[in-house]
Amino acid sequence: MEPDQSEMSILGHSPNGKGHDLEDDAYVPMKTMAEELDTNGTQNVRFDDPDAILENEEFLPNGDGRKPMRFTDFEGKTSFGMSVFNLGNAIMGSGILGLAYAMANTGILLFLFLLTAVAALSSYSIHLLLKSSGIVGIRAYEQLGYRAFGTTGKMAAGIAITLQNIGAMSSYLYIVKSEFPLVIQAFSRADPTADLWYLNGNYLVIMVSISVILPLALMKQLGYLGYTSGFSLSCMVFFLSAVIYKKFQIPCPFEEFSAANHTVPHLDIHLNVTDNHALHDNGLVHEVDDSHCGAKMFTMNSQTAYTIPILAFAFVCHPEVLPIYTELRNPSQRRMQHVSNLSILVMYTMYFLAALFGYLTFYGKTEPELLHTYSRIDPYDTLILCVRLAVLTAVTLTVPIVLFPVRRALNQMFFSSKSFNWLRHVAIAITLLSLINILVIFAPNILGIFGIIAALCFDNISTVSGFKTQHCQRPACARAK
């Protein structure tokens, strides 16, 4: 019994772009044997069955004589925990800084509903993505697009991933460019008007890219970044802990920082915040308006519409799902779904707590960037400065995670028939980082970048897997039953 043409096309084209090789040829009679067993009435084992596609370390035939399909040039060796760290780091970004502002413009209950809906939609879209990859036995966005829509689909998927991730990396490095000089200036108590090279954001972003991001981006496998991802998430846990602590330390209303209220500017900071809702200035008492110091369950205003893009950007991780799936030890659809569900659950909890306690600290005075609101009280607060440094560290360590899918997309689009090459691997990383640094250095501002990226990537990447699933269920894409 010979496999039909669609089956041969699936077997003859691996997701890493290589053509038919000896391993693929060796696979055909095994698959034929499985079909004959099915014809004789034995149990039919689907190739997208999670237990049937486990990749053992040596790719040897298992007990029933069938050989698992080979998806990549290397076996998955990344543990479950490291995969959770990597995907969690891909989810966790600078968007967490704007969630308190989103809650201030929606209310607690409406924000909770929207956060839950977006998290559920993200989880379900990942489920569709894993399902479609299981149907055709491919763990690459570009090859899924090719299987569903041909060359057009392959190029569309690759371009979408490239543009979205370049935009995300640009936003991360722009934060480094704008925030890192302020942190250094605050720690060193340097004159803000001084023309010092280490207070120049352009120099700092280049130094960070060369010394931190580039070495991590040159790793051959994404799984190696599990340790840095764990450290990055630890930095965000520190941020969350500080937000919760400050909720019980800062009164509402709060007194804004002013040099006139401090005897020794930049050196000995002492805030004169009264507990009786009045400020004393030159012997005069000014009543403080505390009408904004109350939590609202539902709020609708002109800024409410910006909540959806902020939340959508906060949960974007779909370009990283398939690369992490490929490198997962003992990969299966169910196991990877557990990785994604756990990652989303942890990030969902952190997002809600950070938004809630940030909002309950400043209420209606919450700014779009939460850490800037703390700076209004005391720009030299040591704890907040450490938190800002931790957030910068977390954002920096996220860039290599986001760069991997872009390099993989470029390889799939332009070098699909080539084997792994270190020179090309390094050249793509250097080229991408150089391009992103140029964009960051010459960009006048980052206004609206979160909303634009969210509108492009969430609508196109998160939901496209559903269309791919429907198209890949046609006979031309279906796997043998």
GROMACS .gro file of C-alpha atoms in nm:
model
  481
    1MET     CA    1   0.000   0.000   0.000
    2GLU     CA    2   0.163   0.324  -0.117
    3PRO     CA    3   0.118   0.659   0.057
    4ASP     CA    4  -0.076   0.915  -0.143
    5GLN     CA    5   0.076   1.233  -0.281
    6SER     CA    6  -0.021   1.453   0.014
    7GLU     CA    7   0.140   1.211   0.256
    8MET     CA    8   0.457   1.202   0.051
    9SER     CA    9   0.471   1.583   0.043
   10ILE     CA   10   0.443   1.595   0.419
   11LEU     CA   11   0.711   1.335   0.465
   12GLY     CA   12   0.938   1.491   0.207
   13HIS     CA   13   0.947   1.841   0.352
   14SER     CA   14   1.071   1.889   0.703
   15PRO     CA   15   0.989   2.205   0.894
   16ASN     CA   16   1.349   2.313   0.897
   17GLY     CA   17   1.328   2.344   0.522
   18LYS     CA   18   1.542   2.046   0.424
   19GLY     CA   19   1.437   1.822   0.145
   20HIS     CA   20   1.397   1.449   0.134
   21ASP     CA   21   1.686   1.273   0.309
   22LEU     CA   22   1.771   0.921   0.414
   23GLU     CA   23   1.584   0.952   0.739
   24ASP     CA   24   1.269   1.054   0.555
   25ASP     CA   25   1.310   0.758   0.320
   26ALA     CA   26   1.351   0.527   0.614
   27TYR     CA   27   1.032   0.662   0.760
   28VAL     CA   28   0.804   0.573   0.469
   29PRO     CA   29   0.791   0.194   0.510
   30MET     CA   30   0.734   0.234   0.880
   31LYS     CA   31   0.438   0.457   0.808
   32THR     CA   32   0.314   0.210   0.547
   33MET     CA   33   0.335  -0.067   0.804
   34ALA     CA   34   0.124   0.144   1.037
   35GLU     CA   35  -0.137   0.187   0.764
   36GLU     CA   36  -0.145  -0.187   0.700
   37LEU     CA   37  -0.193  -0.252   1.069
   38ASP     CA   38  -0.485  -0.013   1.061
   39THR     CA   39  -0.629  -0.198   0.760
   40ASN     CA   40  -0.605  -0.527   0.948
   41GLY     CA   41  -0.822  -0.388   1.222
   42THR     CA   42  -0.564  -0.299   1.482
   43GLN     CA   43  -0.581   0.024   1.677
   44ASN     CA   44  -0.513   0.331   1.466
   45VAL     CA   45  -0.245   0.553   1.616
   46ARG     CA   46  -0.273   0.910   1.489
   47PHE     CA   47   0.053   1.081   1.417
   48ASP     CA   48  -0.071   1.393   1.593
   49ASP     CA   49  -0.140   1.187   1.905
   50PRO     CA   50   0.077   1.338   2.183
   51ASP     CA   51   0.206   0.998   2.286
   52ALA     CA   52   0.290   0.905   1.928
   53ILE     CA   53   0.516   1.200   1.850
   54LEU     CA   54   0.749   1.198   2.147
   55GLU     CA   55   1.102   1.259   2.027
   56ASN     CA   56   1.351   1.041   2.209
   57GLU     CA   57   1.711   1.145   2.238
   58GLU     CA   58   1.862   0.926   1.969
   59PHE     CA   59   1.556   0.921   1.737
   60LEU     CA   60   1.553   0.541   1.747
   61PRO     CA   61   1.244   0.338   1.662
   62ASN     CA   62   1.019   0.278   1.959
   63GLY     CA   63   0.869  -0.048   2.073
   64ASP     CA   64   0.613  -0.094   1.796
   65GLY     CA   65   0.866  -0.036   1.518
   66ARG     CA   66   0.755   0.315   1.420
   67LYS     CA   67   1.007   0.599   1.413
   68PRO     CA   68   0.897   0.937   1.550
   69MET     CA   69   0.906   1.223   1.304
   70ARG     CA   70   1.206   1.451   1.319
   71PHE     CA   71   1.111   1.816   1.337
   72THR     CA   72   1.443   1.995   1.377
   73ASP     CA   73   1.815   1.949   1.341
   74PHE     CA   74   1.852   1.889   1.716
   75GLU     CA   75   1.659   1.705   1.983
   76GLY     CA   76   1.452   1.891   2.237
   77LYS     CA   77   1.649   1.903   2.559
   78THR     CA   78   1.489   2.196   2.741
   79SER     CA   79   1.312   2.101   3.062
   80PHE     CA   80   0.951   2.185   3.142
   81GLY     CA   81   1.054   2.448   3.397
   82MET     CA   82   1.300   2.622   3.166
   83SER     CA   83   1.035   2.628   2.893
   84VAL     CA   84   0.794   2.795   3.135
   85PHE     CA   85   1.061   3.053   3.218
   86ASN     CA   86   1.129   3.125   2.850
   87LEU     CA   87   0.764   3.158   2.754
   88GLY     CA   88   0.688   3.359   3.068
   89ASN     CA   89   0.974   3.593   2.984
   90ALA     CA   90   0.839   3.628   2.631
   91ILE     CA   91   0.498   3.720   2.775
   92MET     CA   92   0.631   3.950   3.044
   93GLY     CA   93   0.745   4.280   2.904
   94SER     CA   94   0.726   4.649   2.971
   95GLY     CA   95   0.348   4.635   2.930
   96ILE     CA   96   0.316   4.557   3.301
   97LEU     CA   97   0.413   4.918   3.373
   98GLY     CA   98   0.094   5.046   3.209
   99LEU     CA   99  -0.158   4.807   3.362
  100ALA     CA  100  -0.227   5.022   3.671
  101TYR     CA  101  -0.312   5.309   3.437
  102ALA     CA  102  -0.540   5.076   3.242
  103MET     CA  103  -0.720   4.981   3.564
  104ALA     CA  104  -0.757   5.347   3.659
  105ASN     CA  105  -0.941   5.406   3.331
  106THR     CA  106  -1.164   5.099   3.339
  107GLY     CA  107  -1.229   5.019   3.705
  108ILE     CA  108  -1.131   4.710   3.896
  109LEU     CA  109  -1.409   4.477   3.781
  110LEU     CA  110  -1.405   4.581   3.415
  111PHE     CA  111  -1.026   4.552   3.411
  112LEU     CA  112  -1.045   4.205   3.565
  113PHE     CA  113  -1.299   4.098   3.302
  114LEU     CA  114  -1.089   4.233   3.015
  115LEU     CA  115  -0.767   4.084   3.154
  116THR     CA  116  -0.935   3.745   3.190
  117ALA     CA  117  -1.082   3.763   2.840
  118VAL     CA  118  -0.750   3.853   2.677
  119ALA     CA  119  -0.565   3.583   2.873
  120ALA     CA  120  -0.825   3.323   2.773
  121LEU     CA  121  -0.809   3.433   2.409
  122SER     CA  122  -0.431   3.410   2.413
  123SER     CA  123  -0.442   3.063   2.565
  124TYR     CA  124  -0.700   2.944   2.312
  125SER     CA  125  -0.507   3.088   2.018
  126ILE     CA  126  -0.200   2.899   2.140
  127HIS     CA  127  -0.418   2.587   2.154
  128LEU     CA  128  -0.519   2.641   1.791
  129LEU     CA  129  -0.157   2.695   1.696
  130LEU     CA  130  -0.046   2.373   1.864
  131LYS     CA  131  -0.338   2.185   1.710
  132SER     CA  132  -0.256   2.303   1.360
  133SER     CA  133   0.111   2.216   1.407
  134GLY     CA  134   0.009   1.870   1.527
  135ILE     CA  135  -0.211   1.808   1.223
  136VAL     CA  136   0.069   1.855   0.971
  137GLY     CA  137   0.362   1.768   1.197
  138ILE     CA  138   0.529   2.108   1.163
  139ARG     CA  139   0.655   2.336   1.437
  140ALA     CA  140   0.736   2.646   1.235
  141TYR     CA  141   0.502   2.935   1.159
  142GLU     CA  142   0.643   2.979   0.813
  143GLN     CA  143   0.591   2.615   0.716
  144LEU     CA  144   0.239   2.622   0.860
  145GLY     CA  145   0.169   2.922   0.639
  146TYR     CA  146   0.320   2.738   0.343
  147ARG     CA  147   0.110   2.427   0.411
  148ALA     CA  148  -0.210   2.630   0.435
  149PHE     CA  149  -0.162   2.902   0.171
  150GLY     CA  150   0.151   2.812  -0.022
  151THR     CA  151   0.442   3.049  -0.071
  152THR     CA  152   0.221   3.351   0.000
  153GLY     CA  153   0.129   3.214   0.340
  154LYS     CA  154   0.491   3.130   0.418
  155MET     CA  155   0.610   3.481   0.337
  156ALA     CA  156   0.317   3.645   0.515
  157ALA     CA  157   0.384   3.453   0.835
  158GLY     CA  158   0.756   3.526   0.822
  159ILE     CA  159   0.707   3.896   0.753
  160ALA     CA  160   0.444   3.930   1.027
  161ILE     CA  161   0.673   3.769   1.285
  162THR     CA  162   0.971   3.975   1.172
  163LEU     CA  163   0.792   4.310   1.183
  164GLN     CA  164   0.616   4.243   1.512
  165ASN     CA  165   0.926   4.125   1.692
  166ILE     CA  166   1.144   4.403   1.553
  167GLY     CA  167   0.884   4.647   1.683
  168ALA     CA  168   0.884   4.478   2.023
  169MET     CA  169   1.265   4.478   2.046
  170SER     CA  170   1.272   4.842   1.940
  171SER     CA  171   1.030   4.935   2.217
  172TYR     CA  172   1.237   4.746   2.474
  173LEU     CA  173   1.561   4.914   2.371
  174TYR     CA  174   1.390   5.252   2.355
  175ILE     CA  175   1.298   5.204   2.720
  176VAL     CA  176   1.664   5.129   2.794
  177LYS     CA  177   1.765   5.442   2.604
  178SER     CA  178   1.524   5.669   2.790
  179GLU     CA  179   1.529   5.517   3.140
  180PHE     CA  180   1.885   5.395   3.193
  181PRO     CA  181   2.041   5.746   3.189
  182LEU     CA  182   1.787   5.865   3.447
  183VAL     CA  183   1.865   5.574   3.677
  184ILE     CA  184   2.240   5.635   3.651
  185GLN     CA  185   2.190   6.008   3.707
  186ALA     CA  186   1.979   5.944   4.017
  187PHE     CA  187   2.222   5.692   4.166
  188SER     CA  188   2.525   5.912   4.099
  189ARG     CA  189   2.344   6.236   4.193
  190ALA     CA  190   2.496   6.388   3.881
  191ASP     CA  191   2.385   6.720   3.743
  192PRO     CA  192   2.106   6.647   3.490
  193THR     CA  193   2.238   6.925   3.266
  194ALA     CA  194   2.592   6.786   3.259
  195ASP     CA  195   2.713   6.658   2.923
  196LEU     CA  196   2.845   6.322   3.042
  197TRP     CA  197   2.885   6.026   2.808
  198TYR     CA  198   2.737   5.779   3.057
  199LEU     CA  199   2.420   5.988   3.069
  200ASN     CA  200   2.376   5.967   2.692
  201GLY     CA  201   2.106   5.713   2.611
  202ASN     CA  202   2.243   5.647   2.262
  203TYR     CA  203   2.578   5.533   2.399
  204LEU     CA  204   2.415   5.326   2.671
  205VAL     CA  205   2.180   5.137   2.439
  206ILE     CA  206   2.473   5.046   2.212
  207MET     CA  207   2.679   4.928   2.509
  208VAL     CA  208   2.393   4.718   2.644
  209SER     CA  209   2.330   4.566   2.301
  210ILE     CA  210   2.694   4.465   2.254
  211SER     CA  211   2.777   4.352   2.608
  212VAL     CA  212   2.452   4.180   2.713
  213ILE     CA  213   2.208   4.118   2.429
  214LEU     CA  214   2.445   4.008   2.151
  215PRO     CA  215   2.620   3.728   2.348
  216LEU     CA  216   2.283   3.585   2.450
  217ALA     CA  217   2.145   3.620   2.097
  218LEU     CA  218   2.435   3.413   1.962
  219MET     CA  219   2.323   3.105   2.155
  220LYS     CA  220   2.245   2.821   1.916
  221GLN     CA  221   1.935   2.703   2.102
  222LEU     CA  222   1.663   2.898   2.276
  223GLY     CA  223   1.665   2.660   2.571
  224TYR     CA  224   2.000   2.796   2.688
  225LEU     CA  225   1.826   3.122   2.780
  226GLY     CA  226   1.614   2.954   3.048
  227TYR     CA  227   1.843   3.075   3.326
  228THR     CA  228   1.844   3.436   3.212
  229SER     CA  229   1.467   3.415   3.166
  230GLY     CA  230   1.433   3.295   3.524
  231PHE     CA  231   1.643   3.587   3.645
  232SER     CA  232   1.437   3.826   3.433
  233LEU     CA  233   1.116   3.700   3.591
  234SER     CA  234   1.276   3.736   3.934
  235CYS     CA  235   1.334   4.104   3.857
  236MET     CA  236   0.965   4.145   3.777
  237VAL     CA  237   0.871   3.967   4.101
  238PHE     CA  238   1.088   4.224   4.280
  239PHE     CA  239   0.897   4.498   4.097
  240LEU     CA  240   0.566   4.347   4.209
  241SER     CA  241   0.685   4.318   4.570
  242ALA     CA  242   0.790   4.684   4.571
  243VAL     CA  243   0.452   4.794   4.431
  244ILE     CA  244   0.270   4.602   4.705
  245TYR     CA  245   0.502   4.744   4.974
  246LYS     CA  246   0.460   5.104   4.853
  247LYS     CA  247   0.082   5.071   4.867
  248PHE     CA  248   0.101   5.059   5.247
  249GLN     CA  249   0.371   5.328   5.273
  250ILE     CA  250   0.245   5.609   5.051
  251PRO     CA  251  -0.060   5.800   5.179
  252CYS     CA  252  -0.328   5.937   4.952
  253PRO     CA  253  -0.319   6.218   4.862
  254PHE     CA  254   0.057   6.241   4.834
  255GLU     CA  255   0.287   6.540   4.824
  256GLU     CA  256   0.478   6.580   4.502
  257PHE     CA  257   0.854   6.620   4.507
  258SER     CA  258   0.980   6.977   4.518
  259ALA     CA  259   1.330   7.109   4.584
  260ALA     CA  260   1.179   7.376   4.811
  261ASN     CA  261   1.063   7.105   5.050
  262HIS     CA  262   1.411   6.953   5.085
  263THR     CA  263   1.693   7.114   5.280
  264VAL     CA  264   1.974   6.948   5.079
  265PRO     CA  265   1.869   6.871   4.721
  266HIS     CA  266   2.006   6.548   4.566
  267LEU     CA  267   2.167   6.444   4.895
  268ASP     CA  268   1.936   6.429   5.194
  269ILE     CA  269   1.581   6.368   5.082
  270HIS     CA  270   1.309   6.417   5.341
  271LEU     CA  271   0.944   6.433   5.249
  272ASN     CA  272   0.698   6.635   5.453
  273VAL     CA  273   0.381   6.441   5.393
  274THR     CA  274   0.106   6.512   5.641
  275ASP     CA  275  -0.146   6.264   5.760
  276ASN     CA  276  -0.427   6.515   5.813
  277HIS     CA  277  -0.469   6.585   5.439
  278ALA     CA  278  -0.313   6.932   5.463
  279LEU     CA  279   0.017   7.072   5.341
  280HIS     CA  280   0.212   7.337   5.531
  281ASP     CA  281   0.406   7.587   5.323
  282ASN     CA  282   0.557   7.899   5.481
  283GLY     CA  283   0.319   7.879   5.771
  284LEU     CA  284   0.011   7.853   5.550
  285VAL     CA  285  -0.218   7.552   5.545
  286HIS     CA  286  -0.353   7.434   5.212
  287GLU     CA  287  -0.627   7.175   5.205
  288VAL     CA  288  -0.558   6.882   4.978
  289ASP     CA  289  -0.818   6.752   4.739
  290ASP     CA  290  -0.857   6.383   4.818
  291SER     CA  291  -1.161   6.328   4.599
  292HIS     CA  292  -0.959   6.100   4.372
  293CYS     CA  293  -0.857   5.871   4.660
  294GLY     CA  294  -1.122   5.609   4.605
  295ALA     CA  295  -1.133   5.289   4.405
  296LYS     CA  296  -1.391   5.256   4.128
  297MET     CA  297  -1.535   4.930   4.006
  298PHE     CA  298  -1.636   5.061   3.663
  299THR     CA  299  -1.502   5.363   3.477
  300MET     CA  300  -1.559   5.484   3.124
  301ASN     CA  301  -1.369   5.780   2.982
  302SER     CA  302  -1.175   5.888   2.676
  303GLN     CA  303  -0.875   5.677   2.781
  304THR     CA  304  -1.068   5.352   2.827
  305ALA     CA  305  -1.023   5.260   2.460
  306TYR     CA  306  -0.646   5.236   2.511
  307THR     CA  307  -0.690   4.956   2.763
  308ILE     CA  308  -0.736   4.680   2.505
  309PRO     CA  309  -0.408   4.751   2.318
  310ILE     CA  310  -0.220   4.766   2.650
  311LEU     CA  311  -0.362   4.431   2.760
  312ALA     CA  312  -0.316   4.271   2.418
  313PHE     CA  313   0.048   4.374   2.405
  314ALA     CA  314   0.100   4.240   2.759
  315PHE     CA  315   0.005   3.884   2.655
  316VAL     CA  316   0.177   3.860   2.316
  317CYS     CA  317   0.404   3.555   2.305
  318HIS     CA  318   0.284   3.360   2.001
  319PRO     CA  319   0.595   3.393   1.782
  320GLU     CA  320   0.797   3.223   2.057
  321VAL     CA  321   0.557   2.931   2.113
  322LEU     CA  322   0.671   2.705   1.829
  323PRO     CA  323   1.046   2.760   1.883
  324ILE     CA  324   1.000   2.675   2.252
  325TYR     CA  325   0.784   2.376   2.153
  326THR     CA  326   1.059   2.253   1.921
  327GLU     CA  327   1.321   2.255   2.197
  328LEU     CA  328   1.096   2.110   2.469
  329ARG     CA  329   1.215   1.778   2.611
  330ASN     CA  330   0.972   1.495   2.527
  331PRO     CA  331   0.753   1.733   2.324
  332SER     CA  332   0.383   1.675   2.284
  333GLN     CA  333   0.085   1.900   2.223
  334ARG     CA  334  -0.050   1.838   2.573
  335ARG     CA  335   0.287   1.904   2.739
  336MET     CA  336   0.337   2.230   2.550
  337GLN     CA  337  -0.019   2.334   2.628
  338HIS     CA  338   0.062   2.287   2.996
  339VAL     CA  339   0.370   2.506   2.952
  340SER     CA  340   0.166   2.783   2.792
  341ASN     CA  341  -0.121   2.758   3.040
  342LEU     CA  342   0.112   2.774   3.339
  343SER     CA  343   0.305   3.067   3.191
  344ILE     CA  344  -0.012   3.260   3.116
  345LEU     CA  345  -0.154   3.185   3.463
  346VAL     CA  346   0.159   3.312   3.639
  347MET     CA  347   0.171   3.626   3.426
  348TYR     CA  348  -0.202   3.680   3.469
  349THR     CA  349  -0.160   3.673   3.848
  350MET     CA  350   0.137   3.909   3.841
  351TYR     CA  351  -0.040   4.147   3.603
  352PHE     CA  352  -0.351   4.171   3.816
  353LEU     CA  353  -0.163   4.219   4.143
  354ALA     CA  354   0.067   4.484   3.993
  355ALA     CA  355  -0.227   4.670   3.841
  356LEU     CA  356  -0.440   4.644   4.155
  357PHE     CA  357  -0.183   4.764   4.408
  358GLY     CA  358  -0.046   5.027   4.171
  359TYR     CA  359  -0.397   5.162   4.120
  360LEU     CA  360  -0.482   5.150   4.492
  361THR     CA  361  -0.169   5.354   4.563
  362PHE     CA  362  -0.242   5.649   4.333
  363TYR     CA  363  -0.604   5.595   4.224
  364GLY     CA  364  -0.697   5.870   3.977
  365LYS     CA  365  -0.344   6.013   3.973
  366THR     CA  366  -0.193   5.700   3.819
  367GLU     CA  367   0.025   5.779   3.517
  368PRO     CA  368   0.064   5.566   3.202
  369GLU     CA  369   0.409   5.459   3.324
  370LEU     CA  370   0.370   5.349   3.686
  371LEU     CA  371   0.731   5.410   3.793
  372HIS     CA  372   0.707   5.772   3.681
  373THR     CA  373   0.426   5.819   3.933
  374TYR     CA  374   0.656   5.708   4.213
  375SER     CA  375   0.917   5.952   4.088
  376ARG     CA  376   0.672   6.237   4.141
  377ILE     CA  377   0.696   6.167   4.513
  378ASP     CA  378   1.071   6.111   4.540
  379PRO     CA  379   1.290   6.071   4.232
  380TYR     CA  380   1.578   5.958   4.455
  381ASP     CA  381   1.395   5.683   4.642
  382THR     CA  382   1.650   5.402   4.660
  383LEU     CA  383   1.390   5.125   4.643
  384ILE     CA  384   1.221   5.270   4.336
  385LEU     CA  385   1.558   5.325   4.169
  386CYS     CA  386   1.643   4.960   4.230
  387VAL     CA  387   1.305   4.862   4.089
  388ARG     CA  388   1.364   5.070   3.778
  389LEU     CA  389   1.702   4.904   3.734
  390ALA     CA  390   1.539   4.561   3.778
  391VAL     CA  391   1.276   4.642   3.515
  392LEU     CA  392   1.548   4.758   3.276
  393THR     CA  393   1.731   4.430   3.337
  394ALA     CA  394   1.417   4.227   3.272
  395VAL     CA  395   1.341   4.418   2.953
  396THR     CA  396   1.700   4.378   2.831
  397LEU     CA  397   1.699   4.002   2.892
  398THR     CA  398   1.373   3.970   2.698
  399VAL     CA  399   1.528   4.098   2.374
  400PRO     CA  400   1.727   3.777   2.295
  401ILE     CA  401   1.411   3.568   2.346
  402VAL     CA  402   1.225   3.785   2.096
  403LEU     CA  403   1.515   3.784   1.849
  404PHE     CA  404   1.521   3.405   1.807
  405PRO     CA  405   1.188   3.379   1.616
  406VAL     CA  406   1.296   3.660   1.382
  407ARG     CA  407   1.617   3.481   1.291
  408ARG     CA  408   1.426   3.158   1.248
  409ALA     CA  409   1.173   3.332   1.021
  410LEU     CA  410   1.451   3.477   0.805
  411ASN     CA  411   1.614   3.136   0.779
  412GLN     CA  412   1.283   2.978   0.677
  413MET     CA  413   1.212   3.244   0.415
  414PHE     CA  414   1.555   3.277   0.253
  415PHE     CA  415   1.772   2.983   0.362
  416SER     CA  416   1.523   2.700   0.400
  417SER     CA  417   1.736   2.457   0.199
  418LYS     CA  418   2.057   2.536   0.388
  419SER     CA  419   2.191   2.355   0.691
  420PHE     CA  420   2.289   2.537   1.008
  421ASN     CA  421   2.581   2.773   0.960
  422TRP     CA  422   2.747   2.967   1.241
  423LEU     CA  423   2.852   3.253   1.014
  424ARG     CA  424   2.495   3.309   0.897
  425HIS     CA  425   2.367   3.262   1.253
  426VAL     CA  426   2.596   3.536   1.386
  427ALA     CA  427   2.551   3.767   1.086
  428ILE     CA  428   2.171   3.771   1.119
  429ALA     CA  429   2.192   3.853   1.490
  430ILE     CA  430   2.440   4.137   1.435
  431THR     CA  431   2.238   4.276   1.144
  432LEU     CA  432   1.912   4.271   1.339
  433LEU     CA  433   2.063   4.437   1.646
  434SER     CA  434   2.232   4.701   1.430
  435LEU     CA  435   1.906   4.780   1.253
  436ILE     CA  436   1.713   4.800   1.580
  437ASN     CA  437   1.977   5.025   1.739
  438ILE     CA  438   1.958   5.260   1.441
  439LEU     CA  439   1.580   5.276   1.474
  440VAL     CA  440   1.601   5.342   1.848
  441ILE     CA  441   1.872   5.607   1.821
  442PHE     CA  442   1.702   5.808   1.547
  443ALA     CA  443   1.340   5.760   1.658
  444PRO     CA  444   1.207   6.090   1.800
  445ASN     CA  445   0.970   5.920   2.043
  446ILE     CA  446   0.791   5.597   2.118
  447LEU     CA  447   0.440   5.746   2.120
  448GLY     CA  448   0.175   5.490   2.037
  449ILE     CA  449   0.419   5.204   1.972
  450PHE     CA  450   0.243   4.969   2.216
  451GLY     CA  451  -0.094   5.025   2.054
  452ILE     CA  452   0.041   4.989   1.699
  453ILE     CA  453   0.230   4.668   1.774
  454ALA     CA  454  -0.067   4.523   1.959
  455ALA     CA  455  -0.307   4.606   1.674
  456LEU     CA  456  -0.075   4.447   1.417
  457CYS     CA  457   0.058   4.143   1.596
  458PHE     CA  458  -0.233   4.036   1.813
  459ASP     CA  459  -0.490   4.044   1.536
  460ASN     CA  460  -0.262   3.884   1.276
  461ILE     CA  461  -0.050   3.642   1.478
  462SER     CA  462  -0.282   3.536   1.759
  463THR     CA  463  -0.581   3.461   1.539
  464VAL     CA  464  -0.410   3.344   1.219
  465SER     CA  465  -0.352   3.003   1.373
  466GLY     CA  466  -0.726   2.945   1.367
  467PHE     CA  467  -0.740   2.999   0.993
  468LYS     CA  468  -0.435   2.780   0.949
  469THR     CA  469  -0.605   2.506   1.146
  470GLN     CA  470  -0.913   2.519   0.922
  471HIS     CA  471  -0.706   2.517   0.602
  472CYS     CA  472  -0.473   2.245   0.725
  473GLN     CA  473  -0.767   2.015   0.789
  474ARG     CA  474  -0.825   1.981   0.416
  475PRO     CA  475  -0.722   1.650   0.256
  476ALA     CA  476  -0.407   1.806   0.109
  477CYS     CA  477  -0.281   1.888   0.457
  478ALA     CA  478  -0.434   1.615   0.665
  479ARG     CA  479  -0.212   1.345   0.801
  480ALA     CA  480  -0.277   0.976   0.757
  481LYS     CA  481  -0.530   0.828   0.992
   0.00000   0.00000   0.00000
